[in-house]
DNA sequence: ACCTGAACACCGTTCAAGT
DNA sequence: ACCTGAACACCGTTCAAGT
């Protein structure tokens, strides 16, 4: 099995694919980590003011689904982007946008901060969790989920009745799993009803 | 900086600390991954039937807070445990317990599966996210959070008014961040009121 | 100014050889 | 049955030397 993700990016492999000595890269980046940070910055870079429409909940839903999409656009870089300390235009603009929606929906400063953090941590954590799957082919990922469901369905019925009963509904696609959890959080936010 | 977490566990380092040739370990484990799986199994092992008390929400809260605690008890192993395919007594018993509470609280099979998945993904993702912090000293982790908050508070007020306003409430301790998000999800579950 | 190539201090893993 | 030690194919990184 050839290495995937970040393991596949070695300074030697990079040099080879550039047709250059592996150590030549050190003229431009002091360490491999610095190179990865630069790549992570490029991934995040895009975010403009991005005005979403609809109810507060719909706008928040769009913003975080969008963040998840950005994080998973280059799954090999997902861990690097997620662990990056928050900094840069894009990050701050994104934070400001979310906080504005929460605040204008009637949440207190405390609740705004807590809700933002909860939604952010959920999205970052979920991206970390699914990055390895995003790195494989769709068939490969589906194969794994199918195998897990089959394993669950075959458990002794007398000891694990509920697991057997709902096994077919578990380990579905990651998109709907993410959105279901996101909607739970959004539904519980103390947003003014109008 | 000496390597931390899994990077610190090399076959050579392991051999040295056992006072034995590095390759001797290969008599007992075929690969390093197999060794790590065995360690992950040991981490998960404990879970008995574990009857919690209180309302459904309280019981679910306890169960997932408990799972997070188990996952972070050995932060270096958190990624290994989280990515492990579900298997073994402990895992299945834990799943059965959660599903039972959800089902008995009046959720449909579909909703039971989806709610379980959402709570599980949130907890696994959050553990992945905070494992690096659990690996450092409490002072070190607090130092990082303080620095991030300070960075946020110092942003230009006219462009990021909401960020500046709530900066002091962001990046607090991980325990309350986790519990706040967990409570949001639990609050939104369609549980029978009695 | 930029690239090369040898070298250092590491990895995981294999395998013939020792006891 | 268990351990050793050399070896293979890798890493990230440094640095003197070349152009």
Short mmCIF file of C-alpha atoms (C1' of nucleotides) in Angstrom, two decimals:
data_model
loop_
_atom_site.label_atom_id
_atom_site.label_comp_id
_atom_site.label_asym_id
_atom_site.label_seq_id
_atom_site.Cartn_x
_atom_site.Cartn_y
_atom_site.Cartn_z
CA UNK A 1 0.00 0.00 0.00
CA UNK A 2 1.54 3.33 -1.04
CA UNK A 3 1.38 6.15 1.51
CA UNK A 4 -1.60 8.49 1.28
CA UNK A 5 -2.26 11.99 2.54
CA UNK A 6 0.49 13.89 4.25
CA UNK A 7 2.64 10.77 4.47
CA UNK A 8 2.81 10.89 0.70
CA UNK A 9 4.35 14.34 0.71
CA UNK A 10 8.02 13.92 1.57
CA UNK A 11 10.64 16.52 0.79
CA UNK A 12 12.36 13.93 -1.36
CA UNK A 13 9.17 13.13 -3.30
CA UNK A 14 8.48 16.83 -3.71
CA UNK A 15 11.98 17.44 -5.04
CA UNK A 16 11.67 14.54 -7.43
CA UNK A 17 8.32 15.75 -8.80
CA UNK A 18 9.87 19.21 -9.33
CA UNK A 19 12.87 17.66 -11.04
CA UNK A 20 15.15 19.20 -8.47
CA UNK A 21 17.34 18.16 -5.58
CA UNK A 22 15.24 17.43 -2.46
CA UNK A 23 17.13 19.97 -0.40
CA UNK A 24 16.54 22.81 -2.85
CA UNK A 25 13.14 23.42 -1.24
CA UNK A 26 14.92 24.65 1.88
CA UNK A 27 15.80 27.87 0.01
CA UNK A 28 12.09 28.76 0.13
CA UNK A 29 10.80 27.16 3.34
CA UNK A 30 12.84 26.72 6.47
CA UNK A 31 11.11 23.52 7.50
CA UNK A 32 8.49 21.12 6.21
CA UNK A 33 6.02 22.52 8.73
CA UNK A 34 6.46 25.99 7.25
CA UNK A 35 5.70 24.59 3.82
CA UNK A 36 2.53 22.95 5.13
CA UNK A 37 1.44 26.16 6.85
CA UNK A 38 1.79 27.97 3.54
CA UNK A 39 -0.35 25.34 1.84
CA UNK A 40 -2.92 25.62 4.63
CA UNK A 41 -3.04 29.38 4.20
CA UNK A 42 -3.77 28.89 0.52
CA UNK A 43 -6.68 26.57 1.35
CA UNK A 44 -8.26 29.07 3.76
CA UNK A 45 -7.47 32.18 1.69
CA UNK A 46 -10.66 32.44 -0.36
CA UNK A 47 -13.21 33.70 2.21
CA UNK A 48 -14.73 37.07 1.27
CA UNK A 49 -17.66 38.81 3.09
CA UNK A 50 -20.03 36.22 1.60
CA UNK A 51 -23.56 37.43 2.43
CA UNK A 52 -25.93 34.51 2.93
CA UNK A 53 -29.67 34.85 2.81
CA UNK A 54 -32.60 33.40 4.71
CA UNK A 55 -33.38 32.94 8.38
CA UNK A 56 -30.53 33.09 10.90
CA UNK A 57 -30.55 29.31 11.17
CA UNK A 58 -30.40 28.89 7.41
CA UNK A 59 -27.52 31.33 7.16
CA UNK A 60 -25.58 29.62 9.94
CA UNK A 61 -26.24 26.27 8.32
CA UNK A 62 -24.84 27.53 5.02
CA UNK A 63 -21.78 29.08 6.64
CA UNK A 64 -20.72 25.99 8.55
CA UNK A 65 -21.54 23.59 5.73
CA UNK A 66 -19.35 25.84 3.62
CA UNK A 67 -16.53 25.75 6.15
CA UNK A 68 -16.68 21.96 6.23
CA UNK A 69 -16.53 21.94 2.45
CA UNK A 70 -13.45 24.16 2.44
CA UNK A 71 -11.75 22.03 5.08
CA UNK A 72 -12.36 18.84 3.12
CA UNK A 73 -11.55 20.22 -0.33
CA UNK A 74 -7.98 18.98 0.22
CA UNK A 75 -8.40 16.14 2.70
CA UNK A 76 -4.67 15.57 3.09
CA UNK A 77 -4.36 19.11 4.40
CA UNK A 78 -7.43 18.98 6.66
CA UNK A 79 -5.45 18.24 9.85
CA UNK A 80 -3.01 21.07 9.10
CA UNK A 81 -5.78 23.59 8.39
CA UNK A 82 -7.83 22.54 11.43
CA UNK A 83 -4.91 22.84 13.87
CA UNK A 84 -3.74 26.15 12.46
CA UNK A 85 -3.94 28.94 14.99
CA UNK A 86 -6.75 31.31 13.90
CA UNK A 87 -5.21 34.15 11.88
CA UNK A 88 -5.58 35.97 8.59
CA UNK A 89 -8.26 37.98 6.80
CA UNK A 90 -10.34 34.98 5.75
CA UNK A 91 -10.55 33.45 9.22
CA UNK A 92 -11.49 36.69 10.94
CA UNK A 93 -14.02 37.68 8.35
CA UNK A 94 -15.64 34.25 8.68
CA UNK A 95 -15.75 34.53 12.46
CA UNK A 96 -17.19 38.04 12.30
CA UNK A 97 -19.93 36.91 9.90
CA UNK A 98 -21.04 34.06 12.15
CA UNK A 99 -20.93 36.12 15.33
CA UNK A 100 -22.96 38.88 13.62
CA UNK A 101 -25.74 36.46 12.72
CA UNK A 102 -25.86 35.01 16.23
CA UNK A 103 -25.84 38.40 17.92
CA UNK A 104 -28.51 39.82 15.62
CA UNK A 105 -30.64 36.75 16.26
CA UNK A 106 -30.87 37.91 19.85
CA UNK A 107 -28.22 35.87 21.64
CA UNK A 108 -26.28 37.40 24.52
CA UNK A 109 -22.52 37.90 24.17
CA UNK A 110 -21.96 34.80 26.29
CA UNK A 111 -24.36 32.66 24.29
CA UNK A 112 -22.98 33.99 21.02
CA UNK A 113 -19.46 32.97 22.01
CA UNK A 114 -20.55 29.56 23.28
CA UNK A 115 -22.74 28.81 20.29
CA UNK A 116 -20.00 29.84 17.86
CA UNK A 117 -17.50 27.66 19.66
CA UNK A 118 -19.84 24.67 19.72
CA UNK A 119 -20.67 24.94 16.02
CA UNK A 120 -17.01 25.48 15.15
CA UNK A 121 -15.71 22.60 17.26
CA UNK A 122 -18.37 20.29 15.86
CA UNK A 123 -17.43 21.24 12.30
CA UNK A 124 -13.66 21.05 12.84
CA UNK A 125 -13.92 17.76 14.71
CA UNK A 126 -16.20 16.24 12.12
CA UNK A 127 -13.83 17.28 9.34
CA UNK A 128 -10.93 15.68 11.20
CA UNK A 129 -13.02 12.55 11.57
CA UNK A 130 -14.01 12.23 7.94
CA UNK A 131 -10.82 13.46 6.25
CA UNK A 132 -9.45 9.90 5.87
CA UNK A 133 -12.66 8.89 4.10
CA UNK A 134 -12.55 11.94 1.86
CA UNK A 135 -9.08 10.78 0.89
CA UNK A 136 -10.32 7.46 -0.51
CA UNK A 137 -12.56 6.77 -3.46
CA UNK A 138 -16.30 6.89 -2.84
CA UNK A 139 -16.54 3.13 -3.43
CA UNK A 140 -13.81 2.36 -0.93
CA UNK A 141 -15.48 4.51 1.74
CA UNK A 142 -18.89 2.98 1.06
CA UNK A 143 -17.32 -0.48 1.27
CA UNK A 144 -16.03 0.22 4.76
CA UNK A 145 -19.39 1.57 5.96
CA UNK A 146 -21.20 -1.43 4.50
CA UNK A 147 -18.83 -3.81 6.25
CA UNK A 148 -19.36 -2.07 9.59
CA UNK A 149 -23.16 -2.16 9.21
CA UNK A 150 -23.00 -5.85 8.34
CA UNK A 151 -20.86 -6.52 11.41
CA UNK A 152 -23.41 -4.77 13.59
CA UNK A 153 -26.39 -6.56 12.10
CA UNK A 154 -24.88 -9.93 12.90
CA UNK A 155 -24.47 -9.39 16.64
CA UNK A 156 -26.36 -11.75 19.02
CA UNK A 157 -29.95 -10.46 19.08
CA UNK A 158 -30.54 -11.29 22.74
CA UNK A 159 -27.65 -9.23 24.03
CA UNK A 160 -27.72 -6.33 21.59
CA UNK A 161 -31.35 -6.05 20.48
CA UNK A 162 -31.26 -2.32 19.75
CA UNK A 163 -27.99 -2.45 17.83
CA UNK A 164 -29.34 -5.19 15.59
CA UNK A 165 -32.60 -3.31 15.09
CA UNK A 166 -31.11 -0.01 13.95
CA UNK A 167 -27.92 -1.30 12.30
CA UNK A 168 -29.28 -0.62 8.81
CA UNK A 169 -29.69 3.08 9.66
CA UNK A 170 -26.18 3.52 11.05
CA UNK A 171 -23.01 4.52 9.18
CA UNK A 172 -24.76 6.18 6.27
CA UNK A 173 -23.08 8.88 4.20
CA UNK A 174 -21.06 11.52 6.01
CA UNK A 175 -22.86 14.49 4.47
CA UNK A 176 -26.20 13.68 6.02
CA UNK A 177 -24.55 12.66 9.30
CA UNK A 178 -22.89 16.05 9.51
CA UNK A 179 -26.02 17.98 8.59
CA UNK A 180 -28.21 16.07 11.04
CA UNK A 181 -25.89 16.94 13.92
CA UNK A 182 -25.57 20.53 12.75
CA UNK A 183 -29.36 20.87 12.61
CA UNK A 184 -29.66 19.51 16.14
CA UNK A 185 -27.34 22.21 17.43
CA UNK A 186 -29.02 24.93 15.40
CA UNK A 187 -32.48 23.87 16.57
CA UNK A 188 -31.45 24.27 20.21
CA UNK A 189 -30.01 27.79 19.84
CA UNK A 190 -32.05 30.40 21.74
CA UNK A 191 -32.90 32.37 18.60
CA UNK A 192 -35.67 34.96 18.67
CA UNK A 193 -38.75 33.69 16.92
CA UNK A 194 -40.24 36.38 14.73
CA UNK B 1 11.69 20.07 20.93
CA UNK B 2 11.46 16.33 21.64
CA UNK B 3 8.70 14.41 19.86
CA UNK B 4 5.43 14.02 21.73
CA UNK B 5 2.50 11.63 21.42
CA UNK B 6 2.72 8.82 18.94
CA UNK B 7 5.82 10.30 17.35
CA UNK B 8 7.58 9.58 20.62
CA UNK B 9 6.86 5.86 20.38
CA UNK B 10 9.32 4.38 17.92
CA UNK B 11 10.16 0.72 17.76
CA UNK B 12 13.75 1.65 18.53
CA UNK B 13 12.76 3.76 21.55
CA UNK B 14 10.48 0.96 22.75
CA UNK B 15 13.26 -1.60 22.43
CA UNK B 16 15.68 0.66 24.27
CA UNK B 17 13.24 1.23 27.14
CA UNK B 18 12.74 -2.54 27.41
CA UNK B 19 16.51 -3.09 27.35
CA UNK B 20 16.15 -5.26 24.29
CA UNK B 21 16.96 -5.15 20.58
CA UNK B 22 14.42 -2.97 18.68
CA UNK B 23 13.50 -5.81 16.35
CA UNK B 24 12.66 -8.21 19.19
CA UNK B 25 9.17 -6.66 19.40
CA UNK B 26 8.37 -8.20 16.01
CA UNK B 27 8.12 -11.61 17.73
CA UNK B 28 4.94 -10.35 19.42
CA UNK B 29 3.44 -7.88 16.95
CA UNK B 30 3.72 -8.17 13.21
CA UNK B 31 3.74 -4.42 12.62
CA UNK B 32 3.75 -1.21 14.62
CA UNK B 33 0.08 -0.70 13.70
CA UNK B 34 -0.80 -4.03 15.28
CA UNK B 35 0.95 -2.95 18.46
CA UNK B 36 -1.04 0.29 18.50
CA UNK B 37 -4.30 -1.57 17.92
CA UNK B 38 -3.53 -3.73 20.94
CA UNK B 39 -2.92 -0.63 23.04
CA UNK B 40 -6.17 0.91 21.75
CA UNK B 41 -8.06 -2.25 22.72
CA UNK B 42 -6.68 -1.96 26.22
CA UNK B 43 -7.94 1.64 26.46
CA UNK B 44 -11.47 0.71 25.37
CA UNK B 45 -11.63 -2.58 27.28
CA UNK B 46 -13.19 -1.37 30.54
CA UNK B 47 -16.84 -0.75 29.60
CA UNK B 48 -19.34 -2.89 31.54
CA UNK B 49 -23.18 -2.54 31.43
CA UNK B 50 -22.86 0.71 33.46
CA UNK B 51 -26.43 1.66 34.47
CA UNK B 52 -26.80 5.46 34.66
CA UNK B 53 -29.63 7.15 36.48
CA UNK B 54 -31.81 10.17 35.87
CA UNK B 55 -33.73 11.46 32.89
CA UNK B 56 -32.87 10.17 29.42
CA UNK B 57 -30.99 13.37 28.67
CA UNK B 58 -29.00 13.13 31.88
CA UNK B 59 -28.11 9.54 31.17
CA UNK B 60 -27.00 10.31 27.60
CA UNK B 61 -24.99 13.25 28.89
CA UNK B 62 -23.19 10.99 31.35
CA UNK B 63 -22.54 8.29 28.79
CA UNK B 64 -20.95 10.57 26.21
CA UNK B 65 -19.02 12.63 28.74
CA UNK B 66 -17.72 9.30 29.95
CA UNK B 67 -16.74 8.22 26.45
CA UNK B 68 -14.86 11.48 25.93
CA UNK B 69 -13.07 10.90 29.21
CA UNK B 70 -12.03 7.41 28.15
CA UNK B 71 -10.83 8.65 24.76
CA UNK B 72 -8.70 11.37 26.34
CA UNK B 73 -7.33 9.31 29.23
CA UNK B 74 -4.34 8.53 27.01
CA UNK B 75 -4.22 11.47 24.58
CA UNK B 76 -1.39 10.03 22.52
CA UNK B 77 -3.63 7.07 21.71
CA UNK B 78 -6.79 9.10 21.05
CA UNK B 79 -6.37 9.11 17.25
CA UNK B 80 -5.81 5.36 17.21
CA UNK B 81 -8.82 4.63 19.41
CA UNK B 82 -11.08 7.00 17.48
CA UNK B 83 -10.19 5.55 14.07
CA UNK B 84 -10.51 1.96 15.26
CA UNK B 85 -13.27 0.07 13.48
CA UNK B 86 -16.06 -0.58 16.02
CA UNK B 87 -15.57 -4.03 17.53
CA UNK B 88 -15.36 -5.83 20.84
CA UNK B 89 -17.57 -6.31 23.88
CA UNK B 90 -17.01 -2.86 25.33
CA UNK B 91 -17.88 -1.00 22.15
CA UNK B 92 -21.04 -2.95 21.46
CA UNK B 93 -22.27 -2.78 25.03
CA UNK B 94 -21.74 0.97 24.99
CA UNK B 95 -23.64 1.32 21.71
CA UNK B 96 -26.48 -0.87 22.97
CA UNK B 97 -26.80 1.20 26.15
CA UNK B 98 -27.08 4.49 24.25
CA UNK B 99 -29.51 3.13 21.68
CA UNK B 100 -31.68 1.68 24.43
CA UNK B 101 -32.01 5.04 26.16
CA UNK B 102 -32.87 6.81 22.89
CA UNK B 103 -35.40 4.17 21.85
CA UNK B 104 -37.06 4.10 25.26
CA UNK B 105 -37.25 7.90 25.21
CA UNK B 106 -39.63 7.53 22.28
CA UNK B 107 -37.41 8.07 19.25
CA UNK B 108 -38.07 6.15 16.04
CA UNK B 109 -35.49 3.69 14.77
CA UNK B 110 -34.36 6.28 12.23
CA UNK B 111 -34.07 9.08 14.74
CA UNK B 112 -32.36 6.77 17.22
CA UNK B 113 -29.71 5.91 14.66
CA UNK B 114 -29.24 9.49 13.54
CA UNK B 115 -29.11 10.90 17.06
CA UNK B 116 -26.61 8.24 18.14
CA UNK B 117 -24.42 8.98 15.16
CA UNK B 118 -24.56 12.73 15.74
CA UNK B 119 -23.66 12.44 19.41
CA UNK B 120 -20.92 9.91 18.64
CA UNK B 121 -19.38 11.92 15.81
CA UNK B 122 -19.46 15.07 17.92
CA UNK B 123 -17.71 13.30 20.78
CA UNK B 124 -15.12 11.53 18.61
CA UNK B 125 -14.38 14.68 16.62
CA UNK B 126 -14.08 16.80 19.72
CA UNK B 127 -11.70 14.31 21.28
CA UNK B 128 -9.56 14.37 18.13
CA UNK B 129 -9.57 18.14 18.29
CA UNK B 130 -8.51 18.43 21.90
CA UNK B 131 -6.12 15.48 22.16
CA UNK B 132 -3.07 17.67 21.39
CA UNK B 133 -4.06 19.98 24.25
CA UNK B 134 -4.61 17.07 26.61
CA UNK B 135 -1.05 16.06 25.76
CA UNK B 136 0.42 19.29 27.09
CA UNK B 137 0.50 20.66 30.61
CA UNK B 138 -2.55 22.63 31.74
CA UNK B 139 -0.46 25.83 31.86
CA UNK B 140 0.81 25.36 28.33
CA UNK B 141 -2.73 24.82 26.98
CA UNK B 142 -4.07 27.82 28.90
CA UNK B 143 -1.20 29.90 27.54
CA UNK B 144 -2.19 29.11 23.98
CA UNK B 145 -5.85 29.92 24.58
CA UNK B 146 -4.93 33.20 26.28
CA UNK B 147 -2.71 34.18 23.36
CA UNK B 148 -5.50 33.45 20.86
CA UNK B 149 -8.02 35.49 22.86
CA UNK B 150 -5.56 38.38 23.08
CA UNK B 151 -5.02 38.21 19.31
CA UNK B 152 -8.77 38.38 18.73
CA UNK B 153 -9.32 41.27 21.14
CA UNK B 154 -6.77 43.39 19.31
CA UNK B 155 -8.41 43.24 15.87
CA UNK B 156 -9.58 46.53 14.27
CA UNK B 157 -12.86 47.37 15.97
CA UNK B 158 -14.48 48.88 12.88
CA UNK B 159 -14.05 45.77 10.74
CA UNK B 160 -14.59 43.06 13.33
CA UNK B 161 -16.85 44.61 15.96
CA UNK B 162 -18.47 41.34 17.06
CA UNK B 163 -15.19 39.46 17.32
CA UNK B 164 -13.72 42.17 19.53
CA UNK B 165 -16.85 42.24 21.66
CA UNK B 166 -17.02 38.56 22.46
CA UNK B 167 -13.29 37.72 22.34
CA UNK B 168 -13.11 37.39 26.11
CA UNK B 169 -15.74 34.62 26.06
CA UNK B 170 -14.05 32.59 23.34
CA UNK B 171 -11.47 29.83 23.74
CA UNK B 172 -12.33 28.95 27.32
CA UNK B 173 -11.65 25.53 28.77
CA UNK B 174 -12.39 22.50 26.64
CA UNK B 175 -14.59 20.77 29.20
CA UNK B 176 -17.26 23.44 29.18
CA UNK B 177 -16.97 23.86 25.41
CA UNK B 178 -17.66 20.16 24.96
CA UNK B 179 -20.54 20.09 27.42
CA UNK B 180 -22.19 23.19 25.94
CA UNK B 181 -22.26 21.61 22.48
CA UNK B 182 -23.42 18.28 23.88
CA UNK B 183 -26.27 19.99 25.72
CA UNK B 184 -27.33 21.77 22.54
CA UNK B 185 -27.65 18.45 20.74
CA UNK B 186 -29.43 16.79 23.64
CA UNK B 187 -31.87 19.69 23.98
CA UNK B 188 -32.96 19.29 20.36
CA UNK B 189 -33.61 15.53 20.53
CA UNK B 190 -37.32 14.69 20.11
CA UNK B 191 -37.59 13.06 23.52
CA UNK B 192 -41.02 12.38 25.02
CA UNK B 193 -41.80 14.86 27.75
CA UNK B 194 -43.33 13.11 30.76
"C1'" DA C 1 21.48 33.76 -6.15
"C1'" DC C 2 20.39 29.25 -6.59
"C1'" DC C 3 21.21 24.22 -6.77
"C1'" DT C 4 23.87 19.87 -5.65
"C1'" DG C 5 25.50 16.01 -3.08
"C1'" DA C 6 27.38 14.07 0.76
"C1'" DA C 7 26.36 13.42 5.36
"C1'" DC C 8 23.88 13.03 10.04
"C1'" DA C 9 20.56 11.26 12.87
"C1'" DC C 10 16.68 9.20 12.61
"C1'" DC C 11 12.46 5.83 10.92
"C1'" DG C 12 9.82 0.71 10.14
"C1'" DT C 13 10.88 -3.74 8.78
"C1'" DT C 14 13.29 -8.21 7.11
"C1'" DC C 15 16.14 -11.98 7.69
"C1'" DA C 16 20.05 -14.89 8.42
"C1'" DA C 17 22.62 -15.99 12.33
"C1'" DG C 18 23.34 -16.90 16.96
"C1'" DT C 19 21.92 -19.03 21.98
"C1'" DA D 1 11.78 -20.39 21.40
"C1'" DC D 2 13.64 -16.14 21.64
"C1'" DC D 3 17.00 -12.41 20.73
"C1'" DT D 4 20.73 -10.05 17.90
"C1'" DG D 5 22.82 -7.37 14.36
"C1'" DA D 6 23.44 -6.22 9.86
"C1'" DA D 7 20.98 -4.48 6.20
"C1'" DC D 8 17.30 -2.19 3.14
"C1'" DA D 9 14.60 1.48 1.89
"C1'" DC D 10 13.07 5.25 3.61
"C1'" DC D 11 12.65 10.08 6.51
"C1'" DG D 12 13.84 15.64 7.67
"C1'" DT D 13 17.59 18.59 7.76
"C1'" DT D 14 22.45 20.77 7.51
"C1'" DC D 15 26.25 22.47 5.14
"C1'" DA D 16 30.27 22.90 2.30
"C1'" DA D 17 30.93 23.00 -2.45
"C1'" DG D 18 29.81 24.00 -6.99
"C1'" DT D 19 27.68 27.26 -11.08
#
